[in-house]
Amino acid sequence: MRLFSVTTAVFVSLLSAACAVGCWYRAELLRSEADWLLERSKAQASEYARSLDDTQAAQQLETFAKRRAVLERAHVWQRGQELGVMVAVLAAACAWMLRMLRRLNGELDEAAGELESAPAAEPVPVRAAIRPSRS
């Protein structure tokens, strides 16, 4: 049973770390999309400055709104990444503690077995008379 709990904690740690890596990858894709939308918006701004056409300004505002939505989604994935890292570290610490407890229980069982199998020690004789000290 104890080995099962250590194995489970290690599995949870590895699974959480994998989820954190997946969240990082997804957030990175969304950030690159947001960077592309920013560049597109800058190009639309320069086009608007040349032509002073209101449709260019409206397109630029739409692009900024899309970029904001993409960055909000990226932020959610980044929170998932942080949560995955925290769970992975916590599970790894639990696995280490459970392993140490298992090792300690094994050593205690071994010491108890040695105490039971060891012959009883002979009692130490106690002297009845105590010599007075010379001062």
mmCIF file of N, CA and C in Angstrom:
data_model
loop_
_atom_site.group_PDB
_atom_site.id
_atom_site.type_symbol
_atom_site.label_atom_id
_atom_site.label_comp_id
_atom_site.label_asym_id
_atom_site.label_seq_id
_atom_site.Cartn_x
_atom_site.Cartn_y
_atom_site.Cartn_z
ATOM 1 N N MET A 1 0.823 -1.192 0.000
ATOM 2 C CA MET A 1 0.000 0.000 0.000
ATOM 3 C C MET A 1 0.863 1.251 0.000
ATOM 4 N N ARG A 2 1.935 1.235 0.780
ATOM 5 C CA ARG A 2 2.784 2.425 0.857
ATOM 6 C C ARG A 2 3.496 2.683 -0.465
ATOM 7 N N LEU A 3 3.927 1.612 -1.121
ATOM 8 C CA LEU A 3 4.588 1.769 -2.409
ATOM 9 C C LEU A 3 3.604 2.316 -3.435
ATOM 10 N N PHE A 4 2.353 1.914 -3.341
ATOM 11 C CA PHE A 4 1.330 2.406 -4.252
ATOM 12 C C PHE A 4 1.146 3.910 -4.095
ATOM 13 N N SER A 5 1.179 4.419 -2.868
ATOM 14 C CA SER A 5 0.991 5.853 -2.648
ATOM 15 C C SER A 5 2.187 6.651 -3.176
ATOM 16 N N VAL A 6 3.376 6.121 -3.045
ATOM 17 C CA VAL A 6 4.559 6.801 -3.595
ATOM 18 C C VAL A 6 4.478 6.813 -5.119
ATOM 19 N N THR A 7 4.118 5.699 -5.694
ATOM 20 C CA THR A 7 3.992 5.610 -7.150
ATOM 21 C C THR A 7 2.914 6.554 -7.660
ATOM 22 N N THR A 8 1.817 6.626 -6.945
ATOM 23 C CA THR A 8 0.732 7.529 -7.334
ATOM 24 C C THR A 8 1.189 8.977 -7.275
ATOM 25 N N ALA A 9 1.901 9.348 -6.234
ATOM 26 C CA ALA A 9 2.389 10.723 -6.106
ATOM 27 C C ALA A 9 3.372 11.064 -7.226
ATOM 28 N N VAL A 10 4.231 10.135 -7.578
ATOM 29 C CA VAL A 10 5.166 10.371 -8.680
ATOM 30 C C VAL A 10 4.415 10.499 -9.996
ATOM 31 N N PHE A 11 3.414 9.654 -10.207
ATOM 32 C CA PHE A 11 2.615 9.720 -11.429
ATOM 33 C C PHE A 11 1.872 11.050 -11.524
ATOM 34 N N VAL A 12 1.292 11.501 -10.416
ATOM 35 C CA VAL A 12 0.587 12.791 -10.414
ATOM 36 C C VAL A 12 1.561 13.924 -10.710
ATOM 37 N N SER A 13 2.759 13.835 -10.160
ATOM 38 C CA SER A 13 3.773 14.863 -10.409
ATOM 39 C C SER A 13 4.153 14.923 -11.883
ATOM 40 N N LEU A 14 4.395 13.770 -12.480
ATOM 41 C CA LEU A 14 4.758 13.738 -13.903
ATOM 42 C C LEU A 14 3.605 14.187 -14.799
ATOM 43 N N LEU A 15 2.403 13.785 -14.448
ATOM 44 C CA LEU A 15 1.229 14.190 -15.229
ATOM 45 C C LEU A 15 1.013 15.710 -15.146
ATOM 46 N N SER A 16 1.184 16.264 -13.969
ATOM 47 C CA SER A 16 1.029 17.716 -13.803
ATOM 48 C C SER A 16 2.114 18.476 -14.549
ATOM 49 N N ALA A 17 3.322 17.955 -14.532
ATOM 50 C CA ALA A 17 4.404 18.609 -15.275
ATOM 51 C C ALA A 17 4.118 18.572 -16.779
ATOM 52 N N ALA A 18 3.597 17.449 -17.258
ATOM 53 C CA ALA A 18 3.247 17.354 -18.680
ATOM 54 C C ALA A 18 2.124 18.321 -19.038
ATOM 55 N N CYS A 19 1.150 18.450 -18.163
ATOM 56 C CA CYS A 19 0.064 19.415 -18.394
ATOM 57 C C CYS A 19 0.600 20.845 -18.408
ATOM 58 N N ALA A 20 1.554 21.138 -17.528
ATOM 59 C CA ALA A 20 2.141 22.475 -17.497
ATOM 60 C C ALA A 20 2.881 22.774 -18.798
ATOM 61 N N VAL A 21 3.581 21.787 -19.316
ATOM 62 C CA VAL A 21 4.284 21.977 -20.591
ATOM 63 C C VAL A 21 3.278 22.195 -21.726
ATOM 64 N N GLY A 22 2.191 21.443 -21.725
ATOM 65 C CA GLY A 22 1.153 21.630 -22.733
ATOM 66 C C GLY A 22 0.516 23.008 -22.651
ATOM 67 N N CYS A 23 0.252 23.470 -21.445
ATOM 68 C CA CYS A 23 -0.312 24.815 -21.264
ATOM 69 C C CYS A 23 0.675 25.882 -21.726
ATOM 70 N N TRP A 24 1.956 25.683 -21.449
ATOM 71 C CA TRP A 24 2.966 26.650 -21.894
ATOM 72 C C TRP A 24 2.981 26.720 -23.423
ATOM 73 N N TYR A 25 2.921 25.558 -24.067
ATOM 74 C CA TYR A 25 2.959 25.526 -25.530
ATOM 75 C C TYR A 25 1.746 26.245 -26.120
ATOM 76 N N ARG A 26 0.574 25.988 -25.560
ATOM 77 C CA ARG A 26 -0.643 26.634 -26.065
ATOM 78 C C ARG A 26 -0.596 28.151 -25.826
ATOM 79 N N ALA A 27 -0.120 28.572 -24.656
ATOM 80 C CA ALA A 27 -0.014 30.004 -24.373
ATOM 81 C C ALA A 27 0.992 30.665 -25.300
ATOM 82 N N GLU A 28 2.059 29.962 -25.618
ATOM 83 C CA GLU A 28 3.073 30.522 -26.529
ATOM 84 C C GLU A 28 2.498 30.701 -27.935
ATOM 85 N N LEU A 29 1.702 29.744 -28.397
ATOM 86 C CA LEU A 29 1.049 29.891 -29.700
ATOM 87 C C LEU A 29 0.114 31.100 -29.715
ATOM 88 N N LEU A 30 -0.638 31.270 -28.644
ATOM 89 C CA LEU A 30 -1.560 32.402 -28.570
ATOM 90 C C LEU A 30 -0.808 33.732 -28.493
ATOM 91 N N ARG A 31 0.329 33.747 -27.777
ATOM 92 C CA ARG A 31 1.124 34.983 -27.718
ATOM 93 C C ARG A 31 1.697 35.338 -29.082
ATOM 94 N N SER A 32 2.121 34.349 -29.849
ATOM 95 C CA SER A 32 2.638 34.652 -31.184
ATOM 96 C C SER A 32 1.518 35.151 -32.093
ATOM 97 N N GLU A 33 0.312 34.600 -31.923
ATOM 98 C CA GLU A 33 -0.827 35.113 -32.684
ATOM 99 C C GLU A 33 -1.143 36.553 -32.291
ATOM 100 N N ALA A 34 -1.030 36.856 -30.994
ATOM 101 C CA ALA A 34 -1.272 38.228 -30.529
ATOM 102 C C ALA A 34 -0.210 39.180 -31.078
ATOM 103 N N ASP A 35 1.028 38.729 -31.167
ATOM 104 C CA ASP A 35 2.086 39.562 -31.759
ATOM 105 C C ASP A 35 1.794 39.840 -33.228
ATOM 106 N N TRP A 36 1.300 38.821 -33.936
ATOM 107 C CA TRP A 36 0.956 39.021 -35.347
ATOM 108 C C TRP A 36 -0.188 40.030 -35.478
ATOM 109 N N LEU A 37 -1.187 39.927 -34.593
ATOM 110 C CA LEU A 37 -2.298 40.876 -34.630
ATOM 111 C C LEU A 37 -1.831 42.298 -34.306
ATOM 112 N N LEU A 38 -0.839 42.433 -33.436
ATOM 113 C CA LEU A 38 -0.298 43.758 -33.128
ATOM 114 C C LEU A 38 0.386 44.351 -34.352
ATOM 115 N N GLU A 39 1.167 43.542 -35.041
ATOM 116 C CA GLU A 39 1.829 44.032 -36.262
ATOM 117 C C GLU A 39 0.803 44.409 -37.332
ATOM 118 N N ARG A 40 -0.234 43.609 -37.446
ATOM 119 C CA ARG A 40 -1.294 43.913 -38.411
ATOM 120 C C ARG A 40 -1.983 45.231 -38.049
ATOM 121 N N SER A 41 -2.203 45.433 -36.764
ATOM 122 C CA SER A 41 -2.836 46.674 -36.319
ATOM 123 C C SER A 41 -1.949 47.881 -36.590
ATOM 124 N N LYS A 42 -0.643 47.707 -36.419
ATOM 125 C CA LYS A 42 0.294 48.806 -36.716
ATOM 126 C C LYS A 42 0.263 49.136 -38.207
ATOM 127 N N ALA A 43 0.179 48.111 -39.035
ATOM 128 C CA ALA A 43 0.100 48.352 -40.478
ATOM 129 C C ALA A 43 -1.201 49.065 -40.832
ATOM 130 N N GLN A 44 -2.274 48.691 -40.191
ATOM 131 C CA GLN A 44 -3.538 49.375 -40.426
ATOM 132 C C GLN A 44 -3.481 50.825 -39.955
ATOM 133 N N ALA A 45 -2.763 51.075 -38.869
ATOM 134 C CA ALA A 45 -2.629 52.449 -38.374
ATOM 135 C C ALA A 45 -1.845 53.303 -39.355
ATOM 136 N N SER A 46 -0.791 52.745 -39.916
ATOM 137 C CA SER A 46 -0.019 53.526 -40.887
ATOM 138 C C SER A 46 -0.831 53.757 -42.171
ATOM 139 N N GLU A 47 -1.639 52.772 -42.551
ATOM 140 C CA GLU A 47 -2.514 52.934 -43.719
ATOM 141 C C GLU A 47 -3.564 54.017 -43.454
ATOM 142 N N TYR A 48 -4.095 54.036 -42.234
ATOM 143 C CA TYR A 48 -5.070 55.064 -41.873
ATOM 144 C C TYR A 48 -4.423 56.448 -41.885
ATOM 145 N N ALA A 49 -3.170 56.530 -41.434
ATOM 146 C CA ALA A 49 -2.479 57.823 -41.417
ATOM 147 C C ALA A 49 -2.271 58.353 -42.835
ATOM 148 N N ARG A 50 -2.086 57.465 -43.807
ATOM 149 C CA ARG A 50 -1.908 57.898 -45.192
ATOM 150 C C ARG A 50 -3.221 58.283 -45.852
ATOM 151 N N SER A 51 -4.267 57.495 -45.607
ATOM 152 C CA SER A 51 -5.500 57.703 -46.363
ATOM 153 C C SER A 51 -6.587 58.442 -45.583
ATOM 154 N N LEU A 52 -6.517 58.438 -44.260
ATOM 155 C CA LEU A 52 -7.546 59.014 -43.390
ATOM 156 C C LEU A 52 -8.933 58.449 -43.707
ATOM 157 N N ASP A 53 -8.955 57.153 -44.000
ATOM 158 C CA ASP A 53 -10.201 56.440 -44.294
ATOM 159 C C ASP A 53 -10.729 55.837 -42.991
ATOM 160 N N ASP A 54 -12.011 56.072 -42.699
ATOM 161 C CA ASP A 54 -12.591 55.593 -41.445
ATOM 162 C C ASP A 54 -12.686 54.070 -41.396
ATOM 163 N N THR A 55 -12.764 53.425 -42.515
ATOM 164 C CA THR A 55 -12.834 51.961 -42.507
ATOM 165 C C THR A 55 -11.536 51.351 -41.983
ATOM 166 N N GLN A 56 -10.411 51.998 -42.274
ATOM 167 C CA GLN A 56 -9.124 51.522 -41.746
ATOM 168 C C GLN A 56 -9.094 51.644 -40.225
ATOM 169 N N ALA A 57 -9.634 52.741 -39.699
ATOM 170 C CA ALA A 57 -9.681 52.927 -38.244
ATOM 171 C C ALA A 57 -10.582 51.872 -37.603
ATOM 172 N N ALA A 58 -11.696 51.573 -38.215
ATOM 173 C CA ALA A 58 -12.607 50.550 -37.685
ATOM 174 C C ALA A 58 -11.948 49.173 -37.717
ATOM 175 N N GLN A 59 -11.219 48.871 -38.801
ATOM 176 C CA GLN A 59 -10.510 47.594 -38.881
ATOM 177 C C GLN A 59 -9.428 47.503 -37.807
ATOM 178 N N GLN A 60 -8.754 48.627 -37.558
ATOM 179 C CA GLN A 60 -7.714 48.631 -36.536
ATOM 180 C C GLN A 60 -8.312 48.358 -35.156
ATOM 181 N N LEU A 61 -9.456 48.966 -34.867
ATOM 182 C CA LEU A 61 -10.116 48.722 -33.581
ATOM 183 C C LEU A 61 -10.581 47.269 -33.458
ATOM 184 N N GLU A 62 -11.057 46.697 -34.537
ATOM 185 C CA GLU A 62 -11.440 45.278 -34.523
ATOM 186 C C GLU A 62 -10.232 44.384 -34.273
ATOM 187 N N THR A 63 -9.118 44.745 -34.895
ATOM 188 C CA THR A 63 -7.896 43.958 -34.705
ATOM 189 C C THR A 63 -7.415 44.046 -33.259
ATOM 190 N N PHE A 64 -7.498 45.240 -32.672
ATOM 191 C CA PHE A 64 -7.119 45.377 -31.264
ATOM 192 C C PHE A 64 -8.033 44.556 -30.359
ATOM 193 N N ALA A 65 -9.329 44.519 -30.680
ATOM 194 C CA ALA A 65 -10.267 43.721 -29.890
ATOM 195 C C ALA A 65 -9.943 42.228 -30.007
ATOM 196 N N LYS A 66 -9.609 41.783 -31.221
ATOM 197 C CA LYS A 66 -9.217 40.382 -31.416
ATOM 198 C C LYS A 66 -7.949 40.062 -30.632
ATOM 199 N N ARG A 67 -6.989 40.991 -30.659
ATOM 200 C CA ARG A 67 -5.730 40.790 -29.941
ATOM 201 C C ARG A 67 -5.979 40.679 -28.443
ATOM 202 N N ARG A 68 -6.851 41.522 -27.941
ATOM 203 C CA ARG A 68 -7.163 41.474 -26.510
ATOM 204 C C ARG A 68 -7.785 40.125 -26.147
ATOM 205 N N ALA A 69 -8.707 39.642 -26.964
ATOM 206 C CA ALA A 69 -9.332 38.338 -26.701
ATOM 207 C C ALA A 69 -8.297 37.211 -26.732
ATOM 208 N N VAL A 70 -7.373 37.290 -27.682
ATOM 209 C CA VAL A 70 -6.325 36.264 -27.775
ATOM 210 C C VAL A 70 -5.415 36.313 -26.550
ATOM 211 N N LEU A 71 -5.058 37.517 -26.117
ATOM 212 C CA LEU A 71 -4.200 37.643 -24.935
ATOM 213 C C LEU A 71 -4.910 37.180 -23.666
ATOM 214 N N GLU A 72 -6.213 37.379 -23.578
ATOM 215 C CA GLU A 72 -6.959 36.877 -22.425
ATOM 216 C C GLU A 72 -6.949 35.352 -22.401
ATOM 217 N N ARG A 73 -7.119 34.730 -23.569
ATOM 218 C CA ARG A 73 -7.039 33.268 -23.635
ATOM 219 C C ARG A 73 -5.631 32.783 -23.276
ATOM 220 N N ALA A 74 -4.615 33.504 -23.741
ATOM 221 C CA ALA A 74 -3.235 33.127 -23.409
ATOM 222 C C ALA A 74 -3.005 33.233 -21.905
ATOM 223 N N HIS A 75 -3.613 34.231 -21.283
ATOM 224 C CA HIS A 75 -3.449 34.396 -19.840
ATOM 225 C C HIS A 75 -4.084 33.224 -19.077
ATOM 226 N N VAL A 76 -5.222 32.744 -19.565
ATOM 227 C CA VAL A 76 -5.867 31.585 -18.938
ATOM 228 C C VAL A 76 -4.955 30.358 -19.038
ATOM 229 N N TRP A 77 -4.356 30.156 -20.207
ATOM 230 C CA TRP A 77 -3.434 29.024 -20.366
ATOM 231 C C TRP A 77 -2.198 29.192 -19.489
ATOM 232 N N GLN A 78 -1.757 30.433 -19.310
ATOM 233 C CA GLN A 78 -0.602 30.677 -18.438
ATOM 234 C C GLN A 78 -0.947 30.349 -16.985
ATOM 235 N N ARG A 79 -2.172 30.662 -16.567
ATOM 236 C CA ARG A 79 -2.602 30.275 -15.214
ATOM 237 C C ARG A 79 -2.623 28.758 -15.072
ATOM 238 N N GLY A 80 -3.082 28.078 -16.100
ATOM 239 C CA GLY A 80 -3.058 26.616 -16.075
ATOM 240 C C GLY A 80 -1.634 26.081 -15.958
ATOM 241 N N GLN A 81 -0.714 26.740 -16.637
ATOM 242 C CA GLN A 81 0.692 26.345 -16.556
ATOM 243 C C GLN A 81 1.205 26.521 -15.129
ATOM 244 N N GLU A 82 0.918 27.646 -14.526
ATOM 245 C CA GLU A 82 1.370 27.889 -13.154
ATOM 246 C C GLU A 82 0.761 26.880 -12.188
ATOM 247 N N LEU A 83 -0.507 26.582 -12.369
ATOM 248 C CA LEU A 83 -1.164 25.592 -11.521
ATOM 249 C C LEU A 83 -0.532 24.211 -11.704
ATOM 250 N N GLY A 84 -0.231 23.853 -12.940
ATOM 251 C CA GLY A 84 0.412 22.566 -13.202
ATOM 252 C C GLY A 84 1.782 22.459 -12.561
ATOM 253 N N VAL A 85 2.545 23.547 -12.605
ATOM 254 C CA VAL A 85 3.868 23.535 -11.975
ATOM 255 C C VAL A 85 3.735 23.389 -10.463
ATOM 256 N N MET A 86 2.790 24.130 -9.875
ATOM 257 C CA MET A 86 2.620 24.036 -8.420
ATOM 258 C C MET A 86 2.179 22.645 -7.987
ATOM 259 N N VAL A 87 1.253 22.045 -8.724
ATOM 260 C CA VAL A 87 0.792 20.695 -8.380
ATOM 261 C C VAL A 87 1.926 19.689 -8.568
ATOM 262 N N ALA A 88 2.725 19.864 -9.608
ATOM 263 C CA ALA A 88 3.851 18.945 -9.844
ATOM 264 C C ALA A 88 4.866 19.020 -8.703
ATOM 265 N N VAL A 89 5.167 20.223 -8.262
ATOM 266 C CA VAL A 89 6.125 20.373 -7.163
ATOM 267 C C VAL A 89 5.554 19.806 -5.876
ATOM 268 N N LEU A 90 4.292 20.081 -5.614
ATOM 269 C CA LEU A 90 3.655 19.564 -4.404
ATOM 270 C C LEU A 90 3.600 18.033 -4.419
ATOM 271 N N ALA A 91 3.256 17.452 -5.543
ATOM 272 C CA ALA A 91 3.201 15.990 -5.641
ATOM 273 C C ALA A 91 4.590 15.377 -5.513
ATOM 274 N N ALA A 92 5.602 16.037 -6.074
ATOM 275 C CA ALA A 92 6.969 15.528 -5.932
ATOM 276 C C ALA A 92 7.414 15.584 -4.476
ATOM 277 N N ALA A 93 7.055 16.650 -3.775
ATOM 278 C CA ALA A 93 7.405 16.750 -2.355
ATOM 279 C C ALA A 93 6.679 15.670 -1.547
ATOM 280 N N CYS A 94 5.421 15.413 -1.879
ATOM 281 C CA CYS A 94 4.673 14.345 -1.201
ATOM 282 C C CYS A 94 5.302 12.981 -1.472
ATOM 283 N N ALA A 95 5.712 12.752 -2.709
ATOM 284 C CA ALA A 95 6.351 11.475 -3.044
ATOM 285 C C ALA A 95 7.649 11.301 -2.257
ATOM 286 N N TRP A 96 8.411 12.368 -2.135
ATOM 287 C CA TRP A 96 9.665 12.289 -1.370
ATOM 288 C C TRP A 96 9.381 12.012 0.104
ATOM 289 N N MET A 97 8.384 12.711 0.661
ATOM 290 C CA MET A 97 8.051 12.495 2.074
ATOM 291 C C MET A 97 7.534 11.078 2.310
ATOM 292 N N LEU A 98 6.688 10.591 1.415
ATOM 293 C CA LEU A 98 6.183 9.226 1.560
ATOM 294 C C LEU A 98 7.305 8.199 1.442
ATOM 295 N N ARG A 99 8.255 8.464 0.564
ATOM 296 C CA ARG A 99 9.403 7.558 0.429
ATOM 297 C C ARG A 99 10.240 7.549 1.707
ATOM 298 N N MET A 100 10.441 8.740 2.285
ATOM 299 C CA MET A 100 11.207 8.815 3.526
ATOM 300 C C MET A 100 10.471 8.111 4.668
ATOM 301 N N LEU A 101 9.153 8.276 4.747
ATOM 302 C CA LEU A 101 8.379 7.579 5.776
ATOM 303 C C LEU A 101 8.443 6.066 5.587
ATOM 304 N N ARG A 102 8.397 5.619 4.343
ATOM 305 C CA ARG A 102 8.500 4.183 4.064
ATOM 306 C C ARG A 102 9.860 3.648 4.500
ATOM 307 N N ARG A 103 10.887 4.410 4.198
ATOM 308 C CA ARG A 103 12.244 4.004 4.593
ATOM 309 C C ARG A 103 12.389 3.976 6.116
ATOM 310 N N LEU A 104 11.826 4.986 6.787
ATOM 311 C CA LEU A 104 11.888 5.033 8.246
ATOM 312 C C LEU A 104 11.131 3.866 8.861
ATOM 313 N N ASN A 105 9.961 3.543 8.331
ATOM 314 C CA ASN A 105 9.209 2.390 8.844
ATOM 315 C C ASN A 105 9.987 1.099 8.652
ATOM 316 N N GLY A 106 10.668 0.956 7.535
ATOM 317 C CA GLY A 106 11.483 -0.233 7.303
ATOM 318 C C GLY A 106 12.616 -0.338 8.312
ATOM 319 N N GLU A 107 13.267 0.774 8.591
ATOM 320 C CA GLU A 107 14.353 0.758 9.574
ATOM 321 C C GLU A 107 13.829 0.481 10.975
ATOM 322 N N LEU A 108 12.648 1.026 11.307
ATOM 323 C CA LEU A 108 12.057 0.753 12.618
ATOM 324 C C LEU A 108 11.660 -0.712 12.750
ATOM 325 N N ASP A 109 11.106 -1.292 11.695
ATOM 326 C CA ASP A 109 10.757 -2.717 11.725
ATOM 327 C C ASP A 109 12.007 -3.573 11.881
ATOM 328 N N GLU A 110 13.072 -3.193 11.191
ATOM 329 C CA GLU A 110 14.336 -3.933 11.296
ATOM 330 C C GLU A 110 14.905 -3.839 12.708
ATOM 331 N N ALA A 111 14.860 -2.657 13.297
ATOM 332 C CA ALA A 111 15.384 -2.482 14.657
ATOM 333 C C ALA A 111 14.529 -3.249 15.663
ATOM 334 N N ALA A 112 13.216 -3.265 15.479
ATOM 335 C CA ALA A 112 12.339 -4.010 16.383
ATOM 336 C C ALA A 112 12.607 -5.508 16.262
ATOM 337 N N GLY A 113 12.855 -5.974 15.049
ATOM 338 C CA GLY A 113 13.181 -7.385 14.864
ATOM 339 C C GLY A 113 14.498 -7.751 15.526
ATOM 340 N N GLU A 114 15.477 -6.875 15.467
ATOM 341 C CA GLU A 114 16.754 -7.137 16.119
ATOM 342 C C GLU A 114 16.601 -7.162 17.635
ATOM 343 N N LEU A 115 15.750 -6.290 18.179
ATOM 344 C CA LEU A 115 15.530 -6.274 19.623
ATOM 345 C C LEU A 115 14.839 -7.545 20.091
ATOM 346 N N GLU A 116 13.900 -8.043 19.302
ATOM 347 C CA GLU A 116 13.189 -9.265 19.684
ATOM 348 C C GLU A 116 14.086 -10.486 19.589
ATOM 349 N N SER A 117 14.963 -10.517 18.617
ATOM 350 C CA SER A 117 15.806 -11.702 18.434
ATOM 351 C C SER A 117 17.073 -11.665 19.280
ATOM 352 N N ALA A 118 17.427 -10.533 19.824
ATOM 353 C CA ALA A 118 18.647 -10.436 20.638
ATOM 354 C C ALA A 118 18.392 -11.082 22.001
ATOM 355 N N PRO A 119 19.420 -11.804 22.526
ATOM 356 C CA PRO A 119 19.246 -12.403 23.855
ATOM 357 C C PRO A 119 19.185 -11.290 24.909
ATOM 358 N N ALA A 120 18.478 -11.612 25.963
ATOM 359 C CA ALA A 120 18.341 -10.632 27.041
ATOM 360 C C ALA A 120 19.710 -10.400 27.673
ATOM 361 N N ALA A 121 20.028 -9.169 27.889
ATOM 362 C CA ALA A 121 21.325 -8.832 28.489
ATOM 363 C C ALA A 121 21.295 -9.173 29.978
ATOM 364 N N GLU A 122 22.459 -9.524 30.492
ATOM 365 C CA GLU A 122 22.555 -9.845 31.914
ATOM 366 C C GLU A 122 22.430 -8.553 32.712
ATOM 367 N N PRO A 123 21.744 -8.634 33.820
ATOM 368 C CA PRO A 123 21.599 -7.420 34.627
ATOM 369 C C PRO A 123 22.946 -6.994 35.204
ATOM 370 N N VAL A 124 23.115 -5.727 35.326
ATOM 371 C CA VAL A 124 24.352 -5.173 35.881
ATOM 372 C C VAL A 124 24.211 -5.168 37.391
ATOM 373 N N PRO A 125 25.210 -5.744 38.107
ATOM 374 C CA PRO A 125 25.094 -5.778 39.574
ATOM 375 C C PRO A 125 25.233 -4.366 40.144
ATOM 376 N N VAL A 126 24.400 -4.111 41.122
ATOM 377 C CA VAL A 126 24.431 -2.823 41.803
ATOM 378 C C VAL A 126 25.096 -3.039 43.145
ATOM 379 N N ARG A 127 26.046 -2.207 43.463
ATOM 380 C CA ARG A 127 26.755 -2.362 44.734
ATOM 381 C C ARG A 127 25.882 -1.843 45.854
ATOM 382 N N ALA A 128 25.815 -2.639 46.894
ATOM 383 C CA ALA A 128 24.948 -2.296 48.013
ATOM 384 C C ALA A 128 25.536 -1.172 48.842
ATOM 385 N N ALA A 129 26.799 -1.207 49.020
ATOM 386 C CA ALA A 129 27.406 -0.193 49.887
ATOM 387 C C ALA A 129 28.067 0.866 49.020
ATOM 388 N N ILE A 130 27.800 2.081 49.366
ATOM 389 C CA ILE A 130 28.401 3.185 48.657
ATOM 390 C C ILE A 130 29.527 3.713 49.506
ATOM 391 N N ARG A 131 30.681 3.841 48.963
ATOM 392 C CA ARG A 131 31.827 4.346 49.733
ATOM 393 C C ARG A 131 31.680 5.844 49.922
ATOM 394 N N PRO A 132 31.936 6.279 51.109
ATOM 395 C CA PRO A 132 31.917 7.731 51.317
ATOM 396 C C PRO A 132 33.138 8.358 50.666
ATOM 397 N N SER A 133 32.940 9.479 50.092
ATOM 398 C CA SER A 133 34.052 10.149 49.430
ATOM 399 C C SER A 133 34.935 10.844 50.458
ATOM 400 N N ARG A 134 36.217 10.918 50.173
ATOM 401 C CA ARG A 134 37.175 11.563 51.080
ATOM 402 C C ARG A 134 37.338 13.003 50.651
ATOM 403 N N SER A 135 37.017 13.871 51.510
ATOM 404 C CA SER A 135 37.178 15.270 51.213
ATOM 405 C C SER A 135 38.123 15.937 52.166
#
